[in-house]
Structures are given as C-alpha cells and as structure tokens.
Coordinates of C-alpha atoms in Angstrom, one line a residue:
Chain Z
X1 CA 110.1 1.7 3.6
X2 CA 111.6 5.5 2.4
X3 CA 109.2 8.4 3.2
X4 CA 108.5 8.5 -0.7
X5 CA 107.5 4.8 -0.8
X6 CA 105.3 5.4 2.4
X7 CA 103.4 8.3 0.8
X8 CA 103.1 7.0 -2.6
X9 CA 101.5 3.9 -1.2
X10 CA 99.2 6.2 1.2
X11 CA 98.0 8.0 -1.8
X12 CA 97.4 4.9 -3.8
X13 CA 95.4 3.5 -0.9
X14 CA 93.2 6.5 -0.5
X15 CA 92.8 8.3 -3.9
X16 CA 89.4 8.6 -5.2
X17 CA 88.4 6.7 -8.6
X18 CA 89.6 8.2 -12.1
X19 CA 88.4 11.9 -13.1
X20 CA 88.8 13.1 -16.5
X21 CA 90.8 16.4 -17.3
X22 CA 88.5 19.0 -18.5
X23 CA 89.3 20.7 -21.9
X24 CA 90.7 24.4 -21.6
X25 CA 88.9 27.2 -23.4
X26 CA 90.3 28.0 -26.8
X27 CA 92.2 31.1 -27.9
X28 CA 89.8 34.1 -28.1
X29 CA 89.6 35.5 -31.8
X30 CA 92.3 38.0 -32.5
X31 CA 91.4 41.7 -31.5
X32 CA 94.7 43.6 -31.2
X33 CA 93.1 47.1 -30.6
X34 CA 90.8 45.8 -27.8
X35 CA 93.5 43.7 -26.3
X36 CA 96.0 46.8 -26.2
X37 CA 93.4 48.9 -24.8
X38 CA 92.5 46.4 -22.1
X39 CA 96.3 45.9 -21.4
X40 CA 96.8 49.4 -20.8
X41 CA 93.8 50.0 -18.5
X42 CA 94.6 47.0 -16.3
X43 CA 98.2 47.9 -16.1
X44 CA 97.4 51.7 -15.4
X45 CA 95.2 50.2 -12.6
X46 CA 98.2 48.5 -10.8
X47 CA 100.3 51.9 -11.1
X48 CA 102.2 51.1 -14.3
X49 CA 102.9 54.0 -16.6
X50 CA 103.6 53.8 -20.4
X51 CA 106.2 55.4 -22.8
X52 CA 106.0 55.5 -26.3
X53 CA 108.6 53.7 -28.3
X54 CA 109.8 56.9 -30.2
X55 CA 110.5 58.7 -26.7
X56 CA 112.1 55.6 -24.8
X57 CA 115.6 56.9 -25.0
X58 CA 114.8 60.5 -24.2
X59 CA 112.7 59.0 -21.3
X60 CA 115.7 56.9 -20.1
X61 CA 118.1 60.0 -20.3
X62 CA 115.4 62.1 -18.2
X63 CA 115.3 59.5 -15.4
X64 CA 118.7 60.6 -14.4
X65 CA 119.2 57.2 -13.2
X66 CA 123.2 56.5 -12.4
X67 CA 123.5 52.8 -12.9
X68 CA 121.5 51.5 -16.0
X69 CA 121.2 47.7 -17.3
X70 CA 119.9 47.2 -20.6
X71 CA 119.4 44.0 -22.5
X72 CA 117.4 45.7 -25.0
X73 CA 119.1 45.7 -28.3
X74 CA 119.9 49.3 -29.6
X75 CA 119.6 50.9 -26.1
X76 CA 122.8 50.9 -24.3
X77 CA 122.9 50.9 -20.4
X78 CA 126.1 51.7 -18.5
X79 CA 126.5 48.3 -16.7
X80 CA 127.1 45.1 -18.6
X81 CA 125.0 42.5 -17.0
X82 CA 126.7 39.8 -19.0
X83 CA 130.0 40.9 -17.3
X84 CA 128.8 40.2 -13.7
X85 CA 129.3 36.8 -12.1
X86 CA 127.7 37.6 -8.6
X87 CA 124.2 38.8 -8.6
X88 CA 124.8 40.7 -5.4
X89 CA 126.7 43.1 -7.7
X90 CA 123.3 44.4 -8.9
X91 CA 122.4 45.8 -5.6
X92 CA 123.3 49.3 -7.0
X93 CA 121.3 49.2 -10.1
X94 CA 118.6 52.1 -10.6
X95 CA 117.1 51.1 -13.9
X96 CA 116.7 48.2 -15.9
X97 CA 115.2 48.0 -19.3
X98 CA 114.4 44.3 -20.6
X99 CA 112.5 43.0 -23.5
X100 CA 109.4 41.1 -22.6
X101 CA 108.3 38.0 -24.6
X102 CA 104.6 38.2 -24.3
X103 CA 102.0 40.3 -22.8
X104 CA 98.3 39.5 -21.6
X105 CA 95.7 41.7 -22.2
X106 CA 93.2 40.4 -19.4
X107 CA 95.7 41.0 -16.6
X108 CA 98.5 43.2 -18.1
X109 CA 101.1 40.4 -17.3
X110 CA 104.5 40.3 -19.0
X111 CA 106.5 37.3 -19.7
X112 CA 110.4 37.8 -18.8
X113 CA 112.5 34.9 -18.9
X114 CA 116.3 34.2 -17.7
X115 CA 117.1 34.9 -21.3
X116 CA 116.2 38.5 -20.8
X117 CA 117.4 39.3 -17.7
X118 CA 120.6 37.3 -17.4
X119 CA 120.6 37.4 -13.9
X120 CA 117.2 36.4 -12.5
X121 CA 117.1 39.0 -9.6
X122 CA 117.6 41.9 -12.0
X123 CA 114.1 42.6 -12.7
X124 CA 113.4 42.6 -8.7
X125 CA 116.6 44.1 -7.5
X126 CA 116.5 47.2 -9.8
X127 CA 114.9 50.3 -8.2
X128 CA 113.1 50.9 -11.5
X129 CA 112.0 48.8 -14.3
X130 CA 111.2 49.4 -18.0
X131 CA 109.9 46.4 -20.2
X132 CA 109.5 46.7 -23.9
X133 CA 107.1 44.6 -25.7
X134 CA 106.5 44.3 -29.2
X135 CA 102.6 44.8 -30.1
X136 CA 102.4 41.9 -32.1
X137 CA 103.0 39.9 -29.0
X138 CA 100.0 40.7 -27.1
X139 CA 97.6 37.8 -26.5
X140 CA 93.9 37.9 -24.8
X141 CA 94.0 35.6 -22.0
X142 CA 96.1 33.5 -19.7
X143 CA 95.1 30.2 -21.5
X144 CA 96.5 31.6 -24.7
X145 CA 99.5 33.1 -23.1
X146 CA 100.4 29.6 -21.5
X147 CA 100.2 28.0 -25.2
X148 CA 102.5 30.5 -26.1
X149 CA 105.2 30.4 -23.7
X150 CA 107.4 27.6 -23.0
X151 CA 107.8 28.0 -19.1
X152 CA 110.6 25.3 -18.9
X153 CA 112.7 27.0 -21.9
X154 CA 114.7 28.8 -19.3
X155 CA 115.6 27.8 -15.8
X156 CA 113.6 30.8 -14.7
X157 CA 110.6 32.8 -15.9
X158 CA 108.2 35.4 -14.4
X159 CA 105.1 37.2 -15.2
X160 CA 105.4 40.7 -14.1
X161 CA 102.0 42.8 -13.9
X162 CA 103.1 46.2 -12.1
X163 CA 105.6 47.7 -9.8
X164 CA 106.4 45.8 -6.5
X165 CA 103.5 46.5 -4.1
X166 CA 102.1 45.5 -0.7
X167 CA 98.8 46.1 1.4
X168 CA 99.8 44.7 4.5
X169 CA 99.6 47.6 6.8
X170 CA 95.8 48.2 7.1
X171 CA 95.2 47.3 3.5
X172 CA 96.7 50.6 2.4
X173 CA 98.2 50.2 -0.9
X174 CA 102.1 51.1 -1.0
X175 CA 104.1 50.7 -4.1
X176 CA 107.7 49.6 -3.9
X177 CA 107.6 46.8 -1.3
X178 CA 111.0 44.8 -2.2
X179 CA 111.1 44.7 -5.8
X180 CA 111.0 47.6 -8.5
X181 CA 109.5 50.8 -7.2
X182 CA 108.1 51.5 -10.6
X183 CA 107.1 49.8 -13.9
X184 CA 107.2 51.5 -17.2
X185 CA 106.0 49.5 -20.2
X186 CA 106.8 50.6 -23.7
X187 CA 104.6 48.9 -26.5
X188 CA 106.3 49.2 -30.1
Chain X
X1 CA 89.6 27.2 25.3
X2 CA 87.1 27.2 22.7
X3 CA 86.8 29.0 19.4
X4 CA 83.6 30.6 21.0
X5 CA 85.7 31.9 24.1
X6 CA 88.3 33.4 22.1
X7 CA 85.8 35.0 19.7
X8 CA 84.1 36.6 22.6
X9 CA 87.4 38.1 23.6
X10 CA 87.9 39.2 20.2
X11 CA 84.3 41.0 20.3
X12 CA 85.0 42.7 23.6
X13 CA 86.6 45.7 21.7
X14 CA 83.6 46.3 19.5
X15 CA 85.0 49.3 17.4
X16 CA 88.0 47.2 16.7
X17 CA 86.0 44.0 15.7
X18 CA 83.9 46.3 13.5
X19 CA 87.1 47.7 11.9
X20 CA 88.3 43.9 11.3
X21 CA 85.0 43.2 9.9
X22 CA 85.0 46.0 7.5
X23 CA 88.7 45.6 6.3
X24 CA 87.9 41.8 5.4
X25 CA 84.6 42.7 3.8
X26 CA 86.3 45.5 1.5
X27 CA 88.9 42.8 0.2
X28 CA 85.7 40.6 -0.5
X29 CA 84.1 43.6 -2.4
X30 CA 87.3 43.9 -4.5
X31 CA 87.0 40.3 -5.4
X32 CA 83.2 40.7 -6.4
X33 CA 84.0 43.8 -8.7
X34 CA 87.0 42.1 -10.5
X35 CA 85.1 38.6 -11.1
X36 CA 82.3 40.6 -12.7
X37 CA 84.8 41.5 -15.5
X38 CA 85.1 37.8 -16.4
X39 CA 81.9 36.7 -17.8
X40 CA 83.0 32.9 -17.8
X41 CA 83.9 33.2 -14.1
X42 CA 81.7 30.2 -13.2
X43 CA 83.0 28.1 -16.0
X44 CA 86.6 28.9 -14.7
X45 CA 85.7 27.9 -11.2
X46 CA 84.4 24.6 -12.7
X47 CA 87.7 24.1 -14.6
X48 CA 89.7 24.8 -11.7
X49 CA 87.7 22.1 -9.7
X50 CA 87.7 19.6 -12.4
X51 CA 91.5 19.9 -12.7
X52 CA 91.9 19.5 -9.0
X53 CA 89.7 16.5 -9.0
X54 CA 91.7 14.9 -11.7
X55 CA 95.0 15.8 -9.4
X56 CA 93.3 14.0 -6.4
X57 CA 92.7 10.9 -8.8
X58 CA 96.2 10.8 -10.0
X59 CA 98.2 12.2 -7.0
X60 CA 100.8 9.4 -7.0
X61 CA 101.6 9.3 -10.8
X62 CA 101.5 13.2 -11.0
X63 CA 104.1 13.3 -8.0
X64 CA 106.3 10.8 -9.6
X65 CA 106.3 12.5 -12.7
X66 CA 107.2 15.8 -11.2
X67 CA 110.1 14.3 -9.1
X68 CA 111.3 12.5 -12.4
X69 CA 111.0 15.9 -14.4
X70 CA 112.5 17.9 -11.6
X71 CA 115.6 15.6 -11.0
X72 CA 116.1 15.6 -15.0
X73 CA 116.0 19.6 -14.6
X74 CA 118.9 19.4 -11.9
X75 CA 116.6 19.8 -8.7
X76 CA 116.9 17.5 -5.5
X77 CA 113.6 16.4 -4.7
X78 CA 113.0 15.2 -1.2
X79 CA 109.9 13.4 0.4
X80 CA 108.7 14.0 4.2
X81 CA 106.2 12.0 5.9
X82 CA 105.7 14.7 8.5
X83 CA 106.4 17.6 9.7
X84 CA 109.5 16.6 11.7
X85 CA 111.0 14.9 8.7
X86 CA 110.4 18.3 6.7
X87 CA 112.3 20.4 9.2
X88 CA 115.1 17.7 9.4
X89 CA 115.6 17.8 5.6
X90 CA 115.5 21.5 5.5
X91 CA 117.8 21.8 8.3
X92 CA 120.3 19.2 6.8
X93 CA 120.6 21.2 3.4
X94 CA 121.4 24.1 5.5
X95 CA 124.0 22.4 7.6
X96 CA 125.5 20.9 4.4
X97 CA 126.1 24.5 3.3
X98 CA 127.0 25.7 6.8
X99 CA 124.3 28.4 6.5
X100 CA 123.4 30.2 9.5
X101 CA 120.9 32.9 8.3
X102 CA 118.2 32.5 5.8
X103 CA 115.3 34.3 4.5
X104 CA 112.0 33.1 4.0
X105 CA 108.6 33.9 2.0
X106 CA 105.2 33.2 2.6
X107 CA 104.5 29.6 3.2
X108 CA 101.8 28.2 5.2
X109 CA 103.2 24.7 5.2
X110 CA 106.3 25.8 7.0
X111 CA 104.1 27.5 9.5
X112 CA 102.4 24.3 9.7
X113 CA 105.5 22.5 10.6
X114 CA 106.9 25.2 12.8
X115 CA 109.9 25.3 10.7
X116 CA 111.0 28.8 12.1
X117 CA 111.0 27.5 15.7
X118 CA 113.0 24.2 14.9
X119 CA 115.8 26.1 12.7
X120 CA 116.0 28.7 15.4
X121 CA 116.7 26.0 18.0
X122 CA 119.2 24.9 15.8
X123 CA 121.0 28.3 15.9
X124 CA 119.9 29.3 12.4
X125 CA 118.3 33.3 12.2
X126 CA 115.1 33.0 10.2
X127 CA 113.9 36.2 8.5
X128 CA 110.3 36.5 7.1
X129 CA 110.3 38.4 4.3
X130 CA 106.6 39.2 3.2
X131 CA 106.1 42.7 5.0
X132 CA 102.9 41.1 7.0
X133 CA 104.8 38.0 7.9
X134 CA 107.7 40.1 9.0
X135 CA 105.4 42.2 11.3
X136 CA 104.0 39.3 13.0
X137 CA 107.4 37.7 13.3
X138 CA 108.7 40.6 15.3
X139 CA 105.8 40.6 17.3
X140 CA 106.1 36.9 17.9
X141 CA 102.6 36.0 16.7
X142 CA 101.3 33.5 14.5
X143 CA 99.5 34.8 11.1
X144 CA 95.9 35.6 11.3
X145 CA 95.0 35.1 7.9
X146 CA 97.0 33.1 5.1
X147 CA 97.1 36.1 2.7
X148 CA 97.1 39.1 4.8
X149 CA 99.0 37.9 8.0
X150 CA 98.9 41.2 9.8
X151 CA 95.4 42.2 8.8
X152 CA 94.4 42.1 12.5
X153 CA 96.9 44.9 13.5
X154 CA 96.3 48.6 13.2
X155 CA 99.0 50.8 11.7
X156 CA 99.7 52.6 15.1
X157 CA 100.5 49.3 16.4
X158 CA 102.8 48.5 13.5
X159 CA 104.3 52.0 13.9
X160 CA 105.4 51.3 17.4
X161 CA 106.8 47.9 16.8
X162 CA 108.8 49.3 14.1
X163 CA 110.0 52.0 16.4
X164 CA 111.2 49.7 19.0
X165 CA 112.7 47.2 16.5
X166 CA 113.9 48.8 13.4
X167 CA 114.7 52.3 14.9
X168 CA 111.8 54.4 12.8
X169 CA 110.5 57.6 14.3
X170 CA 108.5 57.5 17.4
X171 CA 104.7 57.9 16.7
X172 CA 105.2 57.2 12.8
X173 CA 102.6 55.3 11.3
X174 CA 102.4 56.1 7.7
X175 CA 102.2 52.9 5.8
X176 CA 104.2 54.3 3.0
X177 CA 107.1 55.3 5.5
X178 CA 106.8 52.1 7.5
X179 CA 106.9 50.0 4.2
X180 CA 109.9 51.9 3.1
X181 CA 111.8 51.2 6.5
X182 CA 110.9 47.5 6.2
X183 CA 112.4 47.4 2.5
X184 CA 115.6 49.0 3.7
X185 CA 115.9 46.6 6.8
X186 CA 115.1 43.6 4.6
X187 CA 117.4 44.4 1.7
X188 CA 120.4 43.9 4.1
X189 CA 118.9 40.4 5.0
X190 CA 118.3 39.7 1.3
X191 CA 121.8 40.6 0.4
X192 CA 123.3 38.6 3.5
X193 CA 121.2 35.5 3.2
X194 CA 122.9 32.2 2.1
X195 CA 119.9 30.3 1.6
X196 CA 116.2 31.1 0.8
X197 CA 113.1 29.2 1.5
X198 CA 109.8 29.7 -0.3
X199 CA 106.3 28.0 -0.5
X200 CA 104.9 26.7 -3.4
X201 CA 101.7 27.7 -5.2
X202 CA 101.8 25.0 -8.1
X203 CA 104.3 22.3 -9.0
X204 CA 103.8 21.0 -12.5
X205 CA 104.2 17.4 -13.3
X206 CA 104.9 18.0 -16.9
X207 CA 107.9 20.4 -16.6
X208 CA 109.0 19.6 -13.0
X209 CA 108.9 23.3 -12.2
X210 CA 107.2 25.2 -9.2
X211 CA 105.4 28.5 -9.2
X212 CA 105.7 30.9 -6.5
X213 CA 103.2 34.2 -6.5
X214 CA 103.9 37.4 -4.7
X215 CA 103.0 41.0 -4.9
X216 CA 106.1 42.4 -3.2
X217 CA 108.9 40.4 -5.0
X218 CA 110.3 39.2 -1.6
X219 CA 110.5 35.4 -2.7
X220 CA 112.4 36.3 -5.9
X221 CA 114.8 38.7 -3.8
X222 CA 115.5 35.9 -1.6
X223 CA 115.6 33.0 -3.9
X224 CA 117.8 34.6 -6.8
X225 CA 120.3 36.4 -4.3
X226 CA 121.1 33.4 -2.1
X227 CA 123.1 30.2 -3.5
X228 CA 120.7 27.7 -1.9
X229 CA 117.0 27.8 -3.0
X230 CA 114.5 25.5 -1.0
X231 CA 110.8 25.2 -2.0
X232 CA 108.6 23.6 0.4
X233 CA 105.2 22.0 -0.7
X234 CA 102.2 19.7 0.4
X235 CA 101.6 16.7 -1.9
X236 CA 98.5 18.4 -3.0
X237 CA 100.3 21.3 -4.8
X238 CA 100.9 19.4 -7.9
X239 CA 98.8 19.9 -11.4
X240 CA 99.5 17.9 -14.5
X241 CA 100.3 20.5 -17.4
X242 CA 101.7 23.8 -17.6
X243 CA 98.8 24.9 -19.6
X244 CA 96.7 24.3 -16.4
X245 CA 98.5 27.5 -14.8
X246 CA 96.1 29.8 -17.2
X247 CA 93.2 28.6 -15.0
X248 CA 94.8 28.7 -11.7
X249 CA 96.6 32.2 -12.2
X250 CA 93.3 33.5 -13.5
X251 CA 91.4 32.4 -10.3
X252 CA 94.1 33.0 -7.5
X253 CA 95.0 36.7 -7.6
X254 CA 91.1 37.8 -8.2
X255 CA 89.8 35.5 -5.2
X256 CA 92.4 36.3 -3.0
X257 CA 92.8 40.2 -3.3
X258 CA 90.6 41.3 -6.4
X259 CA 93.5 41.5 -8.4
X260 CA 93.5 40.3 -12.0
X261 CA 97.0 38.7 -11.2
X262 CA 99.4 38.8 -8.6
X263 CA 102.4 41.3 -9.5
X264 CA 105.1 38.2 -9.6
X265 CA 104.3 34.8 -10.8
X266 CA 107.6 33.4 -10.8
X267 CA 108.5 29.8 -12.4
X268 CA 111.3 28.1 -11.3
X269 CA 112.7 25.1 -13.4
X270 CA 116.5 24.8 -12.8
X271 CA 119.0 25.9 -10.1
X272 CA 120.6 29.1 -11.0
X273 CA 124.2 28.7 -12.3
X274 CA 126.4 27.7 -9.7
X275 CA 123.5 27.4 -7.2
X276 CA 121.2 24.6 -5.8
X277 CA 117.5 24.1 -6.1
X278 CA 115.6 21.9 -3.6
X279 CA 111.9 20.9 -3.5
X280 CA 110.5 19.2 -0.3
X281 CA 107.4 17.5 -0.9
X282 CA 105.3 17.0 2.5
X283 CA 102.5 14.7 3.5
X284 CA 101.8 15.4 7.3
X285 CA 98.2 14.0 7.1
X286 CA 97.4 14.8 3.7
X287 CA 97.2 11.2 2.5
X288 CA 94.8 10.5 5.7
X289 CA 92.6 13.6 4.6
X290 CA 92.7 12.1 1.0
X291 CA 91.2 8.7 2.3
X292 CA 88.1 10.8 4.0
X293 CA 85.8 10.8 1.1
X294 CA 83.6 13.5 2.8
X295 CA 86.6 15.5 3.4
X296 CA 89.1 15.1 0.5
X297 CA 87.8 17.9 -1.4
X298 CA 89.7 20.1 1.1
X299 CA 92.9 19.2 -0.6
X300 CA 91.8 21.2 -3.6
X301 CA 92.5 24.3 -1.9
X302 CA 94.6 27.0 -3.6
X303 CA 95.0 29.2 -0.5
X304 CA 93.5 32.2 -1.9
X305 CA 91.8 33.2 1.6
X306 CA 88.4 34.1 -0.2
X307 CA 86.4 31.9 2.4
X308 CA 88.1 33.9 5.1
X309 CA 87.3 37.4 3.7
X310 CA 83.6 36.4 3.2
X311 CA 82.9 34.5 6.5
X312 CA 80.7 36.5 8.8
X313 CA 82.2 34.4 11.7
X314 CA 86.0 34.8 10.5
X315 CA 85.3 38.5 10.2
X316 CA 83.9 39.1 13.6
X317 CA 86.4 36.6 15.3
X318 CA 89.6 37.2 13.8
X319 CA 92.3 34.6 12.6
X320 CA 93.7 34.1 16.1
X321 CA 90.3 32.7 17.5
X322 CA 90.8 29.6 15.6
X323 CA 93.9 28.6 17.0
X324 CA 95.2 26.8 13.8
X325 CA 97.6 27.5 11.1
X326 CA 94.9 28.1 8.8
X327 CA 92.0 29.9 10.0
X328 CA 88.5 30.3 8.7
X329 CA 86.1 28.1 6.8
X330 CA 88.9 26.3 5.0
X331 CA 91.3 26.0 8.1
X332 CA 88.0 24.8 10.1
X333 CA 87.6 21.8 7.8
X334 CA 91.3 20.9 7.7
X335 CA 92.2 21.0 11.1
X336 CA 89.5 18.5 12.9
X337 CA 91.2 15.9 10.5
X338 CA 94.4 16.7 12.2
X339 CA 93.4 16.8 15.7
X340 CA 89.4 16.3 16.3
X341 CA 89.6 16.8 20.2
X342 CA 91.4 20.1 19.8
X343 CA 89.9 21.5 16.6
X344 CA 86.5 19.8 16.7
X345 CA 84.7 23.1 18.0
X346 CA 85.8 24.8 14.6
X347 CA 83.1 22.9 12.9
X348 CA 80.9 25.1 14.9
X349 CA 82.4 28.5 14.1
X350 CA 80.1 28.7 11.1
X351 CA 76.6 30.0 10.5
X352 CA 76.6 27.3 7.6
X353 CA 75.5 30.0 5.5
X354 CA 77.7 28.8 2.6
X355 CA 79.2 31.7 1.4
X356 CA 82.6 30.2 1.6
X357 CA 81.5 27.5 -0.7
X358 CA 80.1 30.3 -3.2
X359 CA 83.4 32.2 -3.3
X360 CA 85.9 29.1 -3.4
X361 CA 87.6 29.3 -6.6
X362 CA 87.9 25.6 -6.8
X363 CA 84.1 25.1 -5.4
X364 CA 85.1 23.0 -2.2
X365 CA 81.8 22.5 -0.5
X366 CA 83.2 23.8 2.5
X367 CA 79.8 24.7 4.4
X368 CA 78.8 21.0 3.8
X369 CA 82.0 19.7 5.1
X370 CA 81.7 21.7 8.2
X371 CA 78.2 20.1 8.8
X372 CA 79.7 16.8 8.3
X373 CA 82.7 17.4 11.0
X374 CA 79.8 18.3 13.3
X375 CA 78.3 14.9 13.2
X376 CA 81.7 13.3 13.7
X377 CA 82.4 15.6 16.7
X378 CA 79.2 14.4 17.9
X379 CA 79.7 10.9 17.4
X380 CA 83.3 10.7 18.7
X381 CA 81.8 12.3 22.0
X382 CA 83.7 15.6 21.7
X383 CA 80.5 17.7 22.1
X384 CA 80.8 19.8 25.1
X385 CA 77.8 19.4 27.5
X386 CA 76.6 22.9 26.8
X387 CA 75.8 21.8 23.4
X388 CA 75.0 18.3 23.8
X389 CA 72.5 18.3 26.4
X390 CA 70.2 21.1 24.9
X391 CA 70.5 19.0 21.7
X392 CA 69.7 15.8 23.2
X393 CA 66.6 17.4 24.7
X394 CA 65.7 19.2 21.4
X395 CA 66.2 15.7 19.7
X396 CA 63.6 14.2 22.1
X397 CA 61.2 17.1 21.9
X398 CA 61.4 17.4 17.8
X399 CA 60.8 13.9 17.3
X400 CA 57.8 13.6 19.1
X401 CA 54.7 15.5 18.0
X402 CA 52.8 15.7 21.2
X403 CA 56.0 16.9 22.9
X404 CA 56.5 19.4 20.7
X405 CA 53.2 20.8 20.8
X406 CA 53.1 20.7 24.5
X407 CA 56.7 22.2 25.0
X408 CA 55.8 25.0 22.7
X409 CA 52.7 26.0 24.8
X410 CA 54.7 25.5 27.9
X411 CA 57.6 27.8 26.8
X412 CA 55.3 30.7 25.5
X413 CA 53.5 30.6 28.8
X414 CA 56.9 30.2 30.9
X415 CA 58.7 32.7 29.0
X416 CA 55.9 35.5 29.6
X417 CA 55.8 35.0 33.4
X418 CA 59.3 34.0 34.0
X419 CA 61.5 36.8 35.6
X420 CA 64.6 37.7 33.2
X421 CA 66.9 36.1 35.7
X422 CA 65.6 32.7 34.9
X423 CA 65.8 33.0 31.4
X424 CA 69.0 35.0 31.0
X425 CA 71.5 33.2 33.0
X426 CA 74.8 31.0 32.8
X427 CA 72.7 27.8 31.9
X428 CA 71.8 29.9 28.8
X429 CA 74.9 30.8 26.8
X430 CA 72.8 31.6 23.9
X431 CA 71.1 34.4 25.6
X432 CA 74.5 35.9 27.0
X433 CA 74.8 38.1 23.9
X434 CA 71.2 37.7 22.1
X435 CA 67.7 38.4 23.0
X436 CA 64.8 36.3 22.6
X437 CA 62.1 37.5 20.0
X438 CA 58.9 38.8 21.6
X439 CA 57.0 35.5 22.6
X440 CA 54.0 35.1 20.3
X441 CA 50.4 34.3 21.5
X442 CA 50.2 31.2 19.3
X443 CA 52.2 28.9 17.5
X444 CA 52.4 28.9 13.6
X445 CA 50.6 25.6 13.7
X446 CA 47.7 27.1 15.5
X447 CA 47.8 30.2 13.6
X448 CA 47.7 28.2 10.2
X449 CA 44.9 26.0 11.9
X450 CA 42.8 29.3 12.6
X451 CA 43.5 30.7 9.2
X452 CA 42.1 27.6 7.5
X453 CA 39.2 27.6 9.8
X454 CA 38.5 31.5 9.0
X455 CA 38.9 30.7 5.0
X456 CA 36.6 27.6 5.2
X457 CA 33.8 29.6 6.8

C-alpha cells in the first residue's frame, strides 16, 4: 500500500463522527471613518508611517533611493520589474512602490498579490516599501477581507501588516529583520 | 533523566530563572492586552475549535481535496507515513535538482523529523533563517519554544556567539546591531540557495494552497528566490475553506505574541514561473493520536505557543527541560503518545491549574488531557517509585475513614516531635525545595465538630 493509502486508511479508521462547520460572522456594518482610524492606529503601532496621496511623488524623490521599482500607475521608478527574468536581479532595490488590493481595519493588513509585485520577492527583498491603497478598499475584519479577496486568483498573495521585524533577541523589538526595513502606507 | 531533574538544574540559577519567567509572562500579558480589543474573542475561539473539530471528522476527504486542487495548480504533493519517509522525500527532491545548500524557515515538523541532521549527513548545507532558529542552529541546540526558539538566551550570549561565528565586534550585544549582522549574513544565504523549505500554518482544501506566517519575512525571502520550494506539513494542518483563514489569522498572531496579525501572511498556490513547488504531507504518529478519543483534540493545535507563555511550570523550567520538539503543555500531551516510557513524566510537569486550556485559541482541553495521561502512565506501570509508593500509601489511607483519622493524628504528633532530619531527607523529595506548613493542633474535622458543639450550646 502506498503511504497515501496507508495514511488515508488510518484516518478513516480513527476519525471521530461528523461535526458540522460553524457559520462565520457576517460583515460588520460599513464604518469608513472608524475603519480608517483603526487602520492607521494599528499600523502605527507596528511602526508603519503614512504619507498623503498628494505628497507621494515628493516623498519618493526625497528618500534619495537609488534603485526604485514602481508598479503604481502614474508613478515611475527607474527599474522596470517586468523586464527582469531572474528575481536575484532585484537584490539591489532600495524602494518599491506597489498598489495594494485591500486593507483591513482590525489589524492593518494589506493584500498584495503577484499581479501587483510581478516578482513575488519584490515586497520582501526591497530595502523599503510603500503600499498605496484606495480608501474605498478598506474593510473592517479579516472575515470580510477573505470574502473580498480570491486568494488563488494568482499563484502568490500576501497580507503585509508592517515592516519586517523580529524580537528573537531577548524580546527586544528590532525593525528590519530580513524583509523591508520600513513600510509607508498611502491612502488615497 | 526526568523533567523534574532538568527543571531543578534550570532553577539552580535563580536570577536567570526569574528573568525567563518574566520574559514569557510579558508575552502572555501582551496577548491579554490585545484580545481585550476583540469583544467577540471567546466566540472566535469557539469558531476556531468548531472548525478544527470538523477538520478532524473529515480529515481524509479534506486532504484528498487539497491534493486534487494543489495538483491542478501545478503543485507536486507527496505523502510520508513517518519521519524517515519525509526526510527521504525531501532529499529526493533536492538530489534531483543537485541542490547542495538550502535555506529553511521555521517548521516544527522538520524539527520533529530531524530533517537538518539527515540532510547534513547527505552533504547538504542547511541554513535556518528565522533569527531565533539561526541562533540556536549556530549553538547546535534545539529550540526551547515553538514561536521564540531562543527565548532562553541572553543577548550577551548571542553577542558572543555572533562574534565567534559571524565576526561581529567583541562584547557587542545590542539587539539592533546583532539583528543587522544576521540580516547581512543571511541575505548571502538567501541569494545563494537553490531550494527553500518552509513549514505550513494552514493548507486550504478548497483552493489547494498553503499559508505561511512570519514576522521577519525569512520564509518569503527563501521561497521566492530559490527555484525549488518545499513546504512540509502535518496532516492536521488542512482547513476546509479559504474564508476559515479569517478565523485563524485573527487567533494566531494575537495568541502567539499579542500582535493583531503576523507581519507577513503568505498564500502560496502555484509554483513561480520556471520554478517547482512541492508539498509533503506527513503522518508520523498523527493518525494514531486521532484514534485516541481522549487525546485527539491535541491535533487541533495551531502552534501559537500561548500555553507555554502562560504555564507556571514552563516559565520556570525552560523549554529544554521537556526534552521534546514541542515543549510546554501542548508538548506534554503530544509526546506521551509518541513514547510513553520516555515522555510519560511530562504529564506531571503541570500544576493542572488549567491556564493552558484557558488561553488556547482552539480550546484544547490541555489540562484535562494531562490528567488523563497521568492515569495511563500509572496504569502502564511507568510511574517512578518516588511517586508510585506514596500514592499507593495515600490511596490506602484516603479510602478508609478510620485510617485517615488515625494517620492525621499520628502525623500531627509526629511532625511536632520529629527532628528536622527525619522529615526533610532524601526520602521526601517534596521537601527538598518546600517547607511544610506549621502543624495545626487539630484537624479540620475536629475543628468543625467543636464549632458545631459550641454553636449548639
């Protein structure tokens, strides 16, 4: 018998009787202002900063980043990520600016899929990351978020809720473990 | 060596034990603070528990659905009956691609299977990339906690380790500086790796994808740069629907470290263009646990570590004292099923206070299971004499009214008269670190009878 058959037979012999699936909570009533406030508060707590939409271009210029990748329509970088074959070539990216698909008020998570980042490693390998989200794409809870996003629409998608961090040395918070050293969010 | 003995060793350094206790309690407190912001927290735990109950009762069909969907997505799915087969499968994939160095993110399953040792014996360099995991890998130690693997170490020890192995400045122990050094060191490894291995937090039957949660971004740095990605999961990691991730992502980060969600929650569904994606589904004793009615709930665990952070025994004995891949309360109900003789004593590494069950995000009855394992350890004859004989004696006395009254009186008299050496000696391990309370003049029974008499008069 193959291991698959052995495992499945073992499960069938051992599993408990049927248990129903519970009903999940409904979407919370729309509260755009409260959601935005909660979204900003929780992201600020995870060391994320904000830039206003009108100031985004100036902010990017002022960072002095040498290698900039942008997939945000209307904002040009100086490295075309679609022209790159090997993700290793992104090792020198200083700043990436990507649109996000959805934002979650309760935890500050922003959905970025392969469609936005082109190379999956981009939001991680870049030294700094800017995510741009339309205000109307904010939702209240993760339950609502998973109803809005089709997680298998692309081969890869990720919730990003701050800059890369670790507390593995004596529980001291350090920002910039392996992924982006900073996250800036622009709501527009 | 027993857990009690290893715990005693840990406690020899009192200030360090206190520091460990406080570090963990700090994490538990952060969890409390953040769940206070979720009024429906208890209902959410119930949802998590109910979904996992449904998973256990449909595990076979969900796994088959997952495989079907994943295969349709272009993912190769493997099945491993035990650790040895898991290791052979992973090695086989690496061998086919002539891979001699890999990066790996945190996976308790691969720890359980001792994958690193196996691959290293085959000449493959394995680099753990979670900072805490890298630290303990360089120290050639197992993790002492499932979420914070190096929680037992002081920054000065890590500074010294990095000085020796990564060339950081002598005496430097600033966490920011040390983390930056690890970032630089591991970037080289990420860029050079030809394959990446991760664990799996959730596998979705509906979509055939897997979810990996990290704060550091190390799993993603590995997986997206290496041409071959391998994800190793226990059979119990599957969940039915994508929308159930809403429940578990809300529970996991808050329970683990008091965060609203992990920084990165990555959903992998198809191999990257030109790449390969493998998922290895592992049993290694889990179907056996599923068949144990009293203990199958342990398979609902989502590996948040909350039961460790809250446990008064774990906090004061350290993860290594459990001598098992998964320490703490959850480890203590998983390990006796794997090797009762070796790990049976872990069922006693608990005060049965129930705090583990109270914080568990999927409502596993951990302390009840600890109690039940104790019965089995005793029935199977694995109880050490130091526990077995006093319990036999206590059982004999407590079940006989007359004997109980007599022994109580005798003890009250004897304890008053006996020299200290007669009470506190090697036959009384309980007294090694504890003082008996002052001996009362009368028993509660006598006191109660006297009270009634006074009252009636």
